[in-house]
Amino acid sequence: MEEKNVFFDRKFVFLSGKGGVGKTTTSSSIAMGLSKRGHKTLLISTDPSHSIGHIFEKEIGPKERQIRENLYGIEINVKEESRKYIDGILKQAKEILSPVILEEVKDQIELAYHSPGAEELALFDVISRFFAVEEKYDNFVFDTAPSGYTLRLLALPKALNNWINRLIKTRINSMKVEYYATRNPDKKLKQKLEEDPVLKILYKRKEQFELARKILLNSEKTLFMFVLNPERLPIEITRDSIKELEENKIKIEALIINKITSDSSPRSEKEAEYIKEIENEFALRRIFKLPLMPEEVHGISSIEKISDILFSQ
Amino acid sequence: MKNEKRSFWETVKLFFKGMVIDTSYEVIEAAANMEKDNFMIVIFSDFLGIPNPLSYYTIELIPYFGNELPGWELRMSDRKSVLAKAMGEVGEP
């Protein structure tokens, strides 16, 4: 059974689900299980409350740190990353632009930080950074997933690809015409195109989109999972999200039902009904079940316990 | 005598240069400005009231175009109709 476990042959595992369903606990357990079976694994948390540090009782932070043999962790605050990006642009603008114009564009740059979709694109930047270094680890486990919005943009080649290609084409064209309009150009056109900072930025984005597309839409390399609790609302949300993602060719191959109570209380009986409903509705997918732990999940040993339950299914 | 001859040729050269090269440069310059304006629409569409869903990414380009912003804004707000612009390019009938 163990060799058939779906986690082993996927380089990238993403967990989706509403806040509080237990994404961080389950992703920690998956990473733990992989590392115990000899896979060098990186666990990536984008939870702003630094929860993997709490779970493993170790300071982790924004630099990769070893947690135990074969297991590494990193905590990234997406808001902070986004701030760094904006500040970098502001600094660049200060160097190039006149004070009057700087004043005018400063607001627009600042506004982009709060614009709808900014946080999702910032998260996408954080996630795709690891695609470029995929040979460093056997497995990458994320306690989050790119938003439905980002995945949709990537899944539609017409959306992002055409957009960036057209921008590149317009820029090259614009530089060409400008070159011909210059009477005594100081450099050759080819050199100008190579040195253009605008084209450099555009090519960097194009590369990022292409790589992310190749990885996220490849179900041999990437696994998307949903974590949910046996309750009405999470089931409804999961159903809607799965439908939406699968319309865009993102397959959700596995579900983890977390925090199942197993006493004979009325709550537990209702849960059994919900679990049956989930099993019927998502029959084509791999379903994992995890009990509600008697104590708060804390420390390596409790993660090991959950991981053993997960990897024995 | 020699000097006079040279200045005559100089005049002829200048005449053709002015007729052919200078006017063509003007046309290309106008085309260059238009290409740049088009590119700037993508980056500064917010300034025209057109929301850009990827503005989080396009702001990275603002530093390289900002200095041309005032002129661009002026041209954008003063754009003649498409027809008038086309007429301007071929010349009035």
mmCIF file of C-alpha atoms in Angstrom:
data_model
loop_
_atom_site.group_PDB
_atom_site.id
_atom_site.type_symbol
_atom_site.label_atom_id
_atom_site.label_comp_id
_atom_site.label_asym_id
_atom_site.label_seq_id
_atom_site.Cartn_x
_atom_site.Cartn_y
_atom_site.Cartn_z
ATOM 1 C CA MET A 1 0.000 0.000 0.000
ATOM 2 C CA GLU A 2 2.734 2.367 1.000
ATOM 3 C CA GLU A 3 4.477 2.450 -2.379
ATOM 4 C CA LYS A 4 1.186 3.403 -3.917
ATOM 5 C CA ASN A 5 0.870 6.416 -1.715
ATOM 6 C CA VAL A 6 0.049 9.375 -3.871
ATOM 7 C CA PHE A 7 2.467 11.727 -2.098
ATOM 8 C CA PHE A 8 5.682 10.026 -3.170
ATOM 9 C CA ASP A 9 5.739 10.620 -6.865
ATOM 10 C CA ARG A 10 4.573 14.242 -6.797
ATOM 11 C CA LYS A 11 7.241 16.850 -6.488
ATOM 12 C CA PHE A 12 4.836 19.582 -5.454
ATOM 13 C CA VAL A 13 1.920 19.133 -3.068
ATOM 14 C CA PHE A 14 -0.532 21.976 -2.496
ATOM 15 C CA LEU A 15 -3.203 22.064 0.182
ATOM 16 C CA SER A 16 -6.339 24.105 -0.215
ATOM 17 C CA GLY A 17 -9.172 24.717 2.152
ATOM 18 C CA LYS A 18 -10.854 27.264 4.351
ATOM 19 C CA GLY A 19 -8.959 28.764 7.263
ATOM 20 C CA GLY A 20 -9.024 26.608 10.376
ATOM 21 C CA VAL A 21 -9.687 23.243 8.753
ATOM 22 C CA GLY A 22 -6.132 22.134 9.500
ATOM 23 C CA LYS A 23 -4.050 22.814 6.407
ATOM 24 C CA THR A 24 -0.899 23.498 8.368
ATOM 25 C CA THR A 25 -1.233 20.390 10.524
ATOM 26 C CA THR A 26 -1.901 18.127 7.554
ATOM 27 C CA SER A 27 0.835 19.627 5.389
ATOM 28 C CA SER A 28 3.290 19.240 8.270
ATOM 29 C CA SER A 29 2.238 15.607 8.599
ATOM 30 C CA ILE A 30 2.664 14.926 4.884
ATOM 31 C CA ALA A 31 6.116 16.528 4.929
ATOM 32 C CA MET A 32 7.026 14.572 8.056
ATOM 33 C CA GLY A 33 5.903 11.299 6.494
ATOM 34 C CA LEU A 34 7.905 11.921 3.333
ATOM 35 C CA SER A 35 11.029 12.837 5.254
ATOM 36 C CA LYS A 36 10.759 9.756 7.449
ATOM 37 C CA ARG A 37 10.726 7.639 4.311
ATOM 38 C CA GLY A 38 13.946 9.145 3.057
ATOM 39 C CA HIS A 39 12.655 11.980 0.883
ATOM 40 C CA LYS A 40 14.411 15.297 1.344
ATOM 41 C CA THR A 41 11.383 17.523 1.855
ATOM 42 C CA LEU A 42 10.773 21.234 2.186
ATOM 43 C CA LEU A 43 7.656 22.367 4.036
ATOM 44 C CA ILE A 44 6.559 25.837 2.982
ATOM 45 C CA SER A 45 4.158 27.799 5.138
ATOM 46 C CA THR A 46 2.627 31.092 4.093
ATOM 47 C CA ASP A 47 0.530 31.352 7.214
ATOM 48 C CA PRO A 48 1.282 34.770 8.731
ATOM 49 C CA SER A 49 1.027 33.412 12.267
ATOM 50 C CA HIS A 50 4.215 31.329 11.852
ATOM 51 C CA SER A 51 2.396 28.173 12.748
ATOM 52 C CA ILE A 52 4.881 25.541 11.597
ATOM 53 C CA GLY A 53 7.338 27.045 14.048
ATOM 54 C CA HIS A 54 4.783 26.436 16.801
ATOM 55 C CA ILE A 55 4.007 22.930 15.631
ATOM 56 C CA PHE A 56 7.639 21.836 15.498
ATOM 57 C CA GLU A 57 8.582 23.933 18.543
ATOM 58 C CA LYS A 58 11.383 25.532 16.634
ATOM 59 C CA GLU A 59 12.100 28.985 15.319
ATOM 60 C CA ILE A 60 11.816 28.689 11.540
ATOM 61 C CA GLY A 61 11.379 32.014 9.756
ATOM 62 C CA PRO A 62 11.887 33.207 6.182
ATOM 63 C CA LYS A 63 15.090 31.207 5.565
ATOM 64 C CA GLU A 64 15.073 27.450 4.970
ATOM 65 C CA ARG A 65 15.881 25.663 8.233
ATOM 66 C CA GLN A 66 16.368 22.009 9.030
ATOM 67 C CA ILE A 67 13.713 20.601 11.371
ATOM 68 C CA ARG A 68 14.911 17.012 11.509
ATOM 69 C CA GLU A 69 16.657 14.562 9.215
ATOM 70 C CA ASN A 70 15.488 15.191 5.625
ATOM 71 C CA LEU A 71 12.881 17.715 6.768
ATOM 72 C CA TYR A 72 13.284 21.437 6.168
ATOM 73 C CA GLY A 73 10.885 24.266 6.803
ATOM 74 C CA ILE A 74 10.394 27.852 5.693
ATOM 75 C CA GLU A 75 7.834 30.443 6.784
ATOM 76 C CA ILE A 76 7.051 33.225 4.363
ATOM 77 C CA ASN A 77 4.893 36.214 5.142
ATOM 78 C CA VAL A 78 3.282 37.104 1.824
ATOM 79 C CA LYS A 79 2.338 40.611 2.958
ATOM 80 C CA GLU A 80 5.947 41.318 3.890
ATOM 81 C CA GLU A 81 7.187 39.975 0.560
ATOM 82 C CA SER A 82 4.709 42.167 -1.223
ATOM 83 C CA ARG A 83 5.905 45.182 0.779
ATOM 84 C CA LYS A 84 9.510 44.433 -0.221
ATOM 85 C CA TYR A 85 8.505 44.306 -3.880
ATOM 86 C CA ILE A 86 6.674 47.640 -3.695
ATOM 87 C CA ASP A 87 9.514 49.296 -1.785
ATOM 88 C CA GLY A 88 11.980 48.072 -4.402
ATOM 89 C CA ILE A 89 9.936 49.720 -7.138
ATOM 90 C CA LEU A 90 9.638 52.957 -5.146
ATOM 91 C CA LYS A 91 13.405 52.997 -4.652
ATOM 92 C CA GLN A 92 14.006 52.466 -8.352
ATOM 93 C CA ALA A 93 11.494 55.217 -9.166
ATOM 94 C CA LYS A 94 13.263 57.615 -6.805
ATOM 95 C CA GLU A 95 16.535 57.022 -8.620
ATOM 96 C CA ILE A 96 15.165 57.584 -12.105
ATOM 97 C CA LEU A 97 12.299 60.039 -11.839
ATOM 98 C CA SER A 98 12.144 63.750 -11.091
ATOM 99 C CA PRO A 99 10.627 64.662 -7.714
ATOM 100 C CA VAL A 100 7.486 66.145 -9.267
ATOM 101 C CA ILE A 101 6.717 63.028 -11.302
ATOM 102 C CA LEU A 102 7.685 60.769 -8.448
ATOM 103 C CA GLU A 103 4.976 62.424 -6.368
ATOM 104 C CA GLU A 104 2.467 61.668 -9.106
ATOM 105 C CA VAL A 105 3.302 57.998 -9.615
ATOM 106 C CA LYS A 106 4.018 57.213 -5.971
ATOM 107 C CA ASP A 107 0.325 56.927 -5.206
ATOM 108 C CA GLN A 108 -0.260 54.594 -8.116
ATOM 109 C CA ILE A 109 2.565 52.297 -7.011
ATOM 110 C CA GLU A 110 1.337 52.391 -3.422
ATOM 111 C CA LEU A 111 -2.227 51.739 -4.594
ATOM 112 C CA ALA A 112 -1.193 48.580 -6.438
ATOM 113 C CA TYR A 113 -0.220 47.098 -3.074
ATOM 114 C CA HIS A 114 -3.867 47.314 -2.010
ATOM 115 C CA SER A 115 -5.371 46.557 -5.416
ATOM 116 C CA PRO A 116 -7.704 43.581 -5.787
ATOM 117 C CA GLY A 117 -5.698 40.547 -6.747
ATOM 118 C CA ALA A 118 -2.427 41.951 -5.405
ATOM 119 C CA GLU A 119 -2.222 39.513 -2.527
ATOM 120 C CA GLU A 120 -2.951 36.596 -4.818
ATOM 121 C CA LEU A 121 -0.291 37.636 -7.282
ATOM 122 C CA ALA A 122 2.162 38.162 -4.420
ATOM 123 C CA LEU A 123 1.443 34.633 -3.213
ATOM 124 C CA PHE A 124 1.973 33.389 -6.736
ATOM 125 C CA ASP A 125 5.387 35.112 -6.796
ATOM 126 C CA VAL A 126 6.320 33.399 -3.536
ATOM 127 C CA ILE A 127 5.207 29.975 -4.746
ATOM 128 C CA SER A 128 6.802 30.174 -8.174
ATOM 129 C CA ARG A 129 10.155 31.045 -6.642
ATOM 130 C CA PHE A 130 10.439 27.383 -5.641
ATOM 131 C CA PHE A 131 9.735 26.128 -9.161
ATOM 132 C CA ALA A 132 13.084 27.507 -10.265
ATOM 133 C CA VAL A 133 14.975 25.454 -7.652
ATOM 134 C CA GLU A 134 13.057 22.210 -7.894
ATOM 135 C CA GLU A 135 16.209 20.074 -7.933
ATOM 136 C CA LYS A 136 17.112 21.154 -4.390
ATOM 137 C CA TYR A 137 14.523 18.865 -2.749
ATOM 138 C CA ASP A 138 12.735 15.626 -3.538
ATOM 139 C CA ASN A 139 9.394 17.060 -2.437
ATOM 140 C CA PHE A 140 7.881 20.445 -1.737
ATOM 141 C CA VAL A 141 4.796 20.612 0.472
ATOM 142 C CA PHE A 142 2.857 23.884 0.594
ATOM 143 C CA ASP A 143 0.307 24.630 3.314
ATOM 144 C CA THR A 144 -1.526 26.766 0.768
ATOM 145 C CA ALA A 145 -2.288 26.835 -2.949
ATOM 146 C CA PRO A 146 -2.315 29.493 -5.609
ATOM 147 C CA SER A 147 -5.743 31.107 -5.556
ATOM 148 C CA GLY A 148 -8.424 30.041 -7.977
ATOM 149 C CA TYR A 149 -7.978 33.368 -9.688
ATOM 150 C CA THR A 150 -4.259 32.818 -10.328
ATOM 151 C CA LEU A 151 -4.785 29.249 -11.490
ATOM 152 C CA ARG A 152 -7.439 30.401 -13.889
ATOM 153 C CA LEU A 153 -5.079 33.003 -15.337
ATOM 154 C CA LEU A 154 -2.425 30.331 -15.818
ATOM 155 C CA ALA A 155 -4.787 27.743 -17.207
ATOM 156 C CA LEU A 156 -6.015 30.049 -19.927
ATOM 157 C CA PRO A 157 -3.061 30.447 -22.270
ATOM 158 C CA LYS A 158 -4.848 33.342 -23.856
ATOM 159 C CA ALA A 159 -4.921 35.295 -20.636
ATOM 160 C CA LEU A 160 -1.377 35.607 -19.346
ATOM 161 C CA ASN A 161 0.697 34.306 -22.251
ATOM 162 C CA ASN A 162 -0.842 36.436 -24.920
ATOM 163 C CA TRP A 163 -0.817 39.429 -22.650
ATOM 164 C CA ILE A 164 2.913 39.212 -21.927
ATOM 165 C CA ASN A 165 3.829 38.283 -25.522
ATOM 166 C CA ARG A 166 1.958 41.240 -26.860
ATOM 167 C CA LEU A 167 3.635 43.570 -24.384
ATOM 168 C CA ILE A 168 7.063 42.275 -25.422
ATOM 169 C CA LYS A 169 6.223 42.696 -29.082
ATOM 170 C CA THR A 170 4.965 46.237 -28.582
ATOM 171 C CA ARG A 171 8.079 47.165 -26.631
ATOM 172 C CA ILE A 172 10.455 45.753 -29.266
ATOM 173 C CA ASN A 173 8.529 47.493 -32.001
ATOM 174 C CA SER A 174 8.556 50.756 -30.112
ATOM 175 C CA MET A 175 12.320 50.552 -29.578
ATOM 176 C CA LYS A 176 12.917 49.705 -33.235
ATOM 177 C CA VAL A 177 10.987 52.692 -34.496
ATOM 178 C CA GLU A 178 12.635 54.928 -31.937
ATOM 179 C CA TYR A 179 16.019 53.664 -33.108
ATOM 180 C CA TYR A 180 15.288 54.485 -36.725
ATOM 181 C CA ALA A 181 14.155 57.931 -35.657
ATOM 182 C CA THR A 182 17.493 58.618 -33.949
ATOM 183 C CA ARG A 183 19.963 60.308 -36.278
ATOM 184 C CA ASN A 184 23.207 59.259 -34.625
ATOM 185 C CA PRO A 185 22.449 56.239 -32.429
ATOM 186 C CA ASP A 186 25.179 55.548 -29.860
ATOM 187 C CA LYS A 187 24.632 51.784 -29.867
ATOM 188 C CA LYS A 188 23.460 49.076 -32.203
ATOM 189 C CA LEU A 189 19.771 48.178 -32.011
ATOM 190 C CA LYS A 190 20.551 44.615 -30.933
ATOM 191 C CA GLN A 191 22.589 45.878 -28.008
ATOM 192 C CA LYS A 192 19.873 48.348 -27.044
ATOM 193 C CA LEU A 193 17.277 45.584 -26.987
ATOM 194 C CA GLU A 194 19.531 43.404 -24.871
ATOM 195 C CA GLU A 195 20.169 46.142 -22.324
ATOM 196 C CA ASP A 196 16.604 47.413 -22.035
ATOM 197 C CA PRO A 197 15.445 47.120 -18.416
ATOM 198 C CA VAL A 198 11.798 47.042 -19.498
ATOM 199 C CA LEU A 199 12.335 44.028 -21.737
ATOM 200 C CA LYS A 200 14.344 42.358 -18.978
ATOM 201 C CA ILE A 201 11.387 42.660 -16.607
ATOM 202 C CA LEU A 202 8.955 41.416 -19.245
ATOM 203 C CA TYR A 203 11.099 38.389 -20.126
ATOM 204 C CA LYS A 204 11.479 37.539 -16.442
ATOM 205 C CA ARG A 205 7.670 37.513 -16.044
ATOM 206 C CA LYS A 206 7.214 35.482 -19.208
ATOM 207 C CA GLU A 207 9.638 32.886 -17.894
ATOM 208 C CA GLN A 208 7.857 32.791 -14.543
ATOM 209 C CA PHE A 209 4.434 32.260 -16.163
ATOM 210 C CA GLU A 210 5.729 29.554 -18.496
ATOM 211 C CA LEU A 211 7.470 27.601 -15.751
ATOM 212 C CA ALA A 212 4.481 27.846 -13.401
ATOM 213 C CA ARG A 213 2.159 26.691 -16.147
ATOM 214 C CA LYS A 214 4.374 23.728 -16.914
ATOM 215 C CA ILE A 215 4.428 22.632 -13.281
ATOM 216 C CA LEU A 216 0.961 23.508 -11.985
ATOM 217 C CA LEU A 217 -0.901 22.009 -14.921
ATOM 218 C CA ASN A 218 1.176 18.823 -14.879
ATOM 219 C CA SER A 219 -0.645 16.251 -12.779
ATOM 220 C CA GLU A 220 2.343 13.909 -12.850
ATOM 221 C CA LYS A 221 4.394 16.418 -10.976
ATOM 222 C CA THR A 222 1.869 18.303 -8.902
ATOM 223 C CA LEU A 223 -0.843 17.263 -6.498
ATOM 224 C CA PHE A 224 -3.668 19.503 -5.372
ATOM 225 C CA MET A 225 -5.526 18.431 -2.256
ATOM 226 C CA PHE A 226 -8.441 19.840 -0.352
ATOM 227 C CA VAL A 227 -8.648 19.721 3.412
ATOM 228 C CA LEU A 228 -12.117 19.885 4.905
ATOM 229 C CA ASN A 229 -14.000 19.060 8.066
ATOM 230 C CA PRO A 230 -17.097 16.873 8.153
ATOM 231 C CA GLU A 231 -19.513 19.790 8.386
ATOM 232 C CA ARG A 232 -22.118 21.253 6.079
ATOM 233 C CA LEU A 233 -20.409 24.499 5.068
ATOM 234 C CA PRO A 234 -16.930 23.115 4.288
ATOM 235 C CA ILE A 235 -18.533 20.468 2.063
ATOM 236 C CA GLU A 236 -20.431 23.093 0.091
ATOM 237 C CA ILE A 237 -17.347 25.265 -0.286
ATOM 238 C CA THR A 238 -15.210 22.319 -1.354
ATOM 239 C CA ARG A 239 -17.753 21.263 -3.944
ATOM 240 C CA ASP A 240 -17.863 24.748 -5.469
ATOM 241 C CA SER A 241 -14.102 25.181 -5.447
ATOM 242 C CA ILE A 242 -13.434 21.792 -7.012
ATOM 243 C CA LYS A 243 -15.957 22.427 -9.722
ATOM 244 C CA GLU A 244 -14.488 25.799 -10.491
ATOM 245 C CA LEU A 245 -10.905 24.529 -10.621
ATOM 246 C CA GLU A 246 -11.727 21.495 -12.717
ATOM 247 C CA GLU A 247 -13.439 23.684 -15.256
ATOM 248 C CA ASN A 248 -9.996 25.186 -15.671
ATOM 249 C CA LYS A 249 -8.246 21.828 -15.991
ATOM 250 C CA ILE A 250 -6.801 21.805 -12.473
ATOM 251 C CA LYS A 251 -7.433 18.349 -11.052
ATOM 252 C CA ILE A 252 -8.084 17.962 -7.342
ATOM 253 C CA GLU A 253 -7.018 14.398 -6.833
ATOM 254 C CA ALA A 254 -7.316 13.951 -3.115
ATOM 255 C CA LEU A 255 -9.309 15.117 -0.120
ATOM 256 C CA ILE A 256 -8.424 14.991 3.516
ATOM 257 C CA ILE A 257 -11.322 14.898 5.927
ATOM 258 C CA ASN A 258 -9.845 16.292 9.088
ATOM 259 C CA LYS A 259 -11.020 16.439 12.720
ATOM 260 C CA ILE A 260 -13.414 13.512 12.669
ATOM 261 C CA THR A 261 -14.838 12.813 16.143
ATOM 262 C CA SER A 262 -15.411 9.161 16.944
ATOM 263 C CA ASP A 263 -17.426 9.081 20.135
ATOM 264 C CA SER A 264 -21.111 8.205 19.866
ATOM 265 C CA SER A 265 -22.356 11.729 20.370
ATOM 266 C CA PRO A 266 -25.072 13.177 18.094
ATOM 267 C CA ARG A 267 -22.343 15.277 16.524
ATOM 268 C CA SER A 268 -20.375 12.209 15.619
ATOM 269 C CA GLU A 269 -23.474 10.576 14.051
ATOM 270 C CA LYS A 270 -24.087 13.633 11.911
ATOM 271 C CA GLU A 271 -20.441 13.596 10.886
ATOM 272 C CA ALA A 272 -20.746 10.002 9.717
ATOM 273 C CA GLU A 273 -23.546 11.129 7.420
ATOM 274 C CA TYR A 274 -21.425 13.930 6.025
ATOM 275 C CA ILE A 275 -18.463 11.604 5.484
ATOM 276 C CA LYS A 276 -20.689 9.249 3.531
ATOM 277 C CA GLU A 277 -21.880 12.179 1.474
ATOM 278 C CA ILE A 278 -18.298 13.221 0.738
ATOM 279 C CA GLU A 279 -17.333 9.672 -0.181
ATOM 280 C CA ASN A 280 -20.252 9.366 -2.571
ATOM 281 C CA GLU A 281 -19.825 12.696 -4.191
ATOM 282 C CA PHE A 282 -16.053 12.602 -4.588
ATOM 283 C CA ALA A 283 -15.798 8.880 -5.250
ATOM 284 C CA LEU A 284 -13.266 9.305 -8.033
ATOM 285 C CA ARG A 285 -10.783 10.954 -5.740
ATOM 286 C CA ARG A 286 -8.490 9.623 -3.097
ATOM 287 C CA ILE A 287 -9.970 10.316 0.336
ATOM 288 C CA PHE A 288 -7.944 10.392 3.549
ATOM 289 C CA LYS A 289 -9.505 10.517 6.996
ATOM 290 C CA LEU A 290 -7.987 11.999 10.098
ATOM 291 C CA PRO A 291 -9.465 11.914 13.589
ATOM 292 C CA LEU A 292 -9.846 14.881 15.873
ATOM 293 C CA MET A 293 -6.799 14.603 18.086
ATOM 294 C CA PRO A 294 -7.543 14.336 21.803
ATOM 295 C CA GLU A 295 -5.039 17.106 22.496
ATOM 296 C CA GLU A 296 -3.992 20.202 20.644
ATOM 297 C CA VAL A 297 -1.535 19.324 17.889
ATOM 298 C CA HIS A 298 1.821 20.423 19.144
ATOM 299 C CA GLY A 299 5.324 19.053 18.872
ATOM 300 C CA ILE A 300 7.041 16.561 16.621
ATOM 301 C CA SER A 301 5.530 13.498 18.260
ATOM 302 C CA SER A 302 1.922 14.522 17.632
ATOM 303 C CA ILE A 303 2.742 15.305 14.001
ATOM 304 C CA GLU A 304 4.405 11.923 13.708
ATOM 305 C CA LYS A 305 1.227 10.304 14.966
ATOM 306 C CA ILE A 306 -0.962 12.047 12.378
ATOM 307 C CA SER A 307 1.568 11.346 9.687
ATOM 308 C CA ASP A 308 1.475 7.617 10.474
ATOM 309 C CA ILE A 309 -2.315 7.595 10.199
ATOM 310 C CA LEU A 310 -2.123 9.434 6.879
ATOM 311 C CA PHE A 311 0.552 7.226 5.353
ATOM 312 C CA SER A 312 -1.154 3.994 6.403
ATOM 313 C CA GLN A 313 -4.270 4.808 4.375
ATOM 314 C CA MET B 1 35.548 80.147 -57.772
ATOM 315 C CA LYS B 2 36.186 76.858 -56.062
ATOM 316 C CA ASN B 3 34.415 78.078 -52.945
ATOM 317 C CA GLU B 4 31.369 79.159 -54.857
ATOM 318 C CA LYS B 5 31.130 75.789 -56.542
ATOM 319 C CA ARG B 6 31.260 73.961 -53.230
ATOM 320 C CA SER B 7 28.615 76.123 -51.682
ATOM 321 C CA PHE B 8 26.432 75.429 -54.701
ATOM 322 C CA TRP B 9 26.746 71.673 -54.173
ATOM 323 C CA GLU B 10 26.268 72.188 -50.504
ATOM 324 C CA THR B 11 23.008 73.939 -51.252
ATOM 325 C CA VAL B 12 21.845 71.153 -53.533
ATOM 326 C CA LYS B 13 22.740 68.569 -50.882
ATOM 327 C CA LEU B 14 20.936 70.470 -48.185
ATOM 328 C CA PHE B 15 17.932 70.853 -50.445
ATOM 329 C CA PHE B 16 17.601 67.114 -50.954
ATOM 330 C CA LYS B 17 18.457 66.340 -47.373
ATOM 331 C CA GLY B 18 15.725 68.651 -46.216
ATOM 332 C CA MET B 19 13.275 67.283 -48.727
ATOM 333 C CA VAL B 20 13.883 63.568 -48.230
ATOM 334 C CA ILE B 21 15.656 62.828 -44.958
ATOM 335 C CA ASP B 22 14.304 65.421 -42.564
ATOM 336 C CA THR B 23 10.680 64.872 -43.455
ATOM 337 C CA SER B 24 11.074 61.118 -43.234
ATOM 338 C CA TYR B 25 12.668 61.427 -39.805
ATOM 339 C CA GLU B 26 9.695 63.469 -38.718
ATOM 340 C CA VAL B 27 7.333 60.749 -39.819
ATOM 341 C CA ILE B 28 9.342 58.066 -38.037
ATOM 342 C CA GLU B 29 9.565 60.190 -34.912
ATOM 343 C CA ALA B 30 5.798 60.527 -34.864
ATOM 344 C CA ALA B 31 5.473 56.766 -35.307
ATOM 345 C CA ALA B 32 7.939 56.180 -32.466
ATOM 346 C CA ASN B 33 5.931 58.394 -30.147
ATOM 347 C CA MET B 34 2.748 56.576 -31.042
ATOM 348 C CA GLU B 35 4.273 53.165 -30.315
ATOM 349 C CA LYS B 36 5.478 54.397 -26.956
ATOM 350 C CA ASP B 37 2.094 55.920 -26.156
ATOM 351 C CA ASN B 38 0.428 52.610 -26.875
ATOM 352 C CA PHE B 39 2.753 50.778 -24.539
ATOM 353 C CA MET B 40 2.181 53.354 -21.825
ATOM 354 C CA ILE B 41 -1.565 52.833 -21.994
ATOM 355 C CA VAL B 42 -1.017 49.338 -20.592
ATOM 356 C CA ILE B 43 1.107 50.628 -17.732
ATOM 357 C CA PHE B 44 -0.810 53.781 -16.866
ATOM 358 C CA SER B 45 -4.326 52.712 -17.783
ATOM 359 C CA ASP B 46 -5.389 53.568 -14.223
ATOM 360 C CA PHE B 47 -4.644 57.219 -15.002
ATOM 361 C CA LEU B 48 -7.233 57.064 -17.779
ATOM 362 C CA GLY B 49 -9.773 55.391 -15.528
ATOM 363 C CA ILE B 50 -9.330 51.929 -17.020
ATOM 364 C CA PRO B 51 -8.683 49.396 -14.248
ATOM 365 C CA ASN B 52 -5.827 46.980 -14.865
ATOM 366 C CA PRO B 53 -6.185 43.565 -13.196
ATOM 367 C CA LEU B 54 -2.444 42.999 -13.424
ATOM 368 C CA SER B 55 -1.402 46.403 -12.134
ATOM 369 C CA TYR B 56 0.524 44.647 -9.373
ATOM 370 C CA TYR B 57 2.904 43.468 -12.095
ATOM 371 C CA THR B 58 2.876 46.474 -14.407
ATOM 372 C CA ILE B 59 3.859 48.972 -11.701
ATOM 373 C CA GLU B 60 7.327 47.447 -11.941
ATOM 374 C CA LEU B 61 7.659 49.293 -15.249
ATOM 375 C CA ILE B 62 6.565 52.708 -13.993
ATOM 376 C CA PRO B 63 10.066 53.969 -13.114
ATOM 377 C CA TYR B 64 11.148 53.621 -16.756
ATOM 378 C CA PHE B 65 8.227 55.569 -18.184
ATOM 379 C CA GLY B 66 7.387 58.091 -15.500
ATOM 380 C CA ASN B 67 9.392 60.937 -17.000
ATOM 381 C CA GLU B 68 7.293 60.750 -20.126
ATOM 382 C CA LEU B 69 4.072 60.742 -18.136
ATOM 383 C CA PRO B 70 3.127 64.462 -18.321
ATOM 384 C CA GLY B 71 3.461 64.585 -22.111
ATOM 385 C CA TRP B 72 1.611 61.321 -22.469
ATOM 386 C CA GLU B 73 -1.269 62.458 -20.270
ATOM 387 C CA LEU B 74 -1.592 65.597 -22.351
ATOM 388 C CA ARG B 75 -1.608 63.657 -25.607
ATOM 389 C CA MET B 76 -4.123 61.156 -24.254
ATOM 390 C CA SER B 77 -6.571 63.799 -23.118
ATOM 391 C CA ASP B 78 -6.177 65.701 -26.368
ATOM 392 C CA ARG B 79 -6.446 62.830 -28.774
ATOM 393 C CA LYS B 80 -8.427 63.681 -31.849
ATOM 394 C CA SER B 81 -10.941 61.200 -33.093
ATOM 395 C CA VAL B 82 -9.552 58.175 -34.913
ATOM 396 C CA LEU B 83 -10.745 59.591 -38.203
ATOM 397 C CA ALA B 84 -9.122 62.966 -37.648
ATOM 398 C CA LYS B 85 -5.875 61.259 -36.726
ATOM 399 C CA ALA B 86 -5.942 59.125 -39.847
ATOM 400 C CA MET B 87 -6.636 62.218 -41.929
ATOM 401 C CA GLY B 88 -3.668 63.917 -40.330
ATOM 402 C CA GLU B 89 -1.425 61.068 -41.331
ATOM 403 C CA VAL B 90 -2.361 60.991 -45.012
ATOM 404 C CA GLY B 91 -3.074 64.682 -45.290
ATOM 405 C CA GLU B 92 -6.419 66.375 -45.829
ATOM 406 C CA PRO B 93 -8.050 65.657 -49.163
#
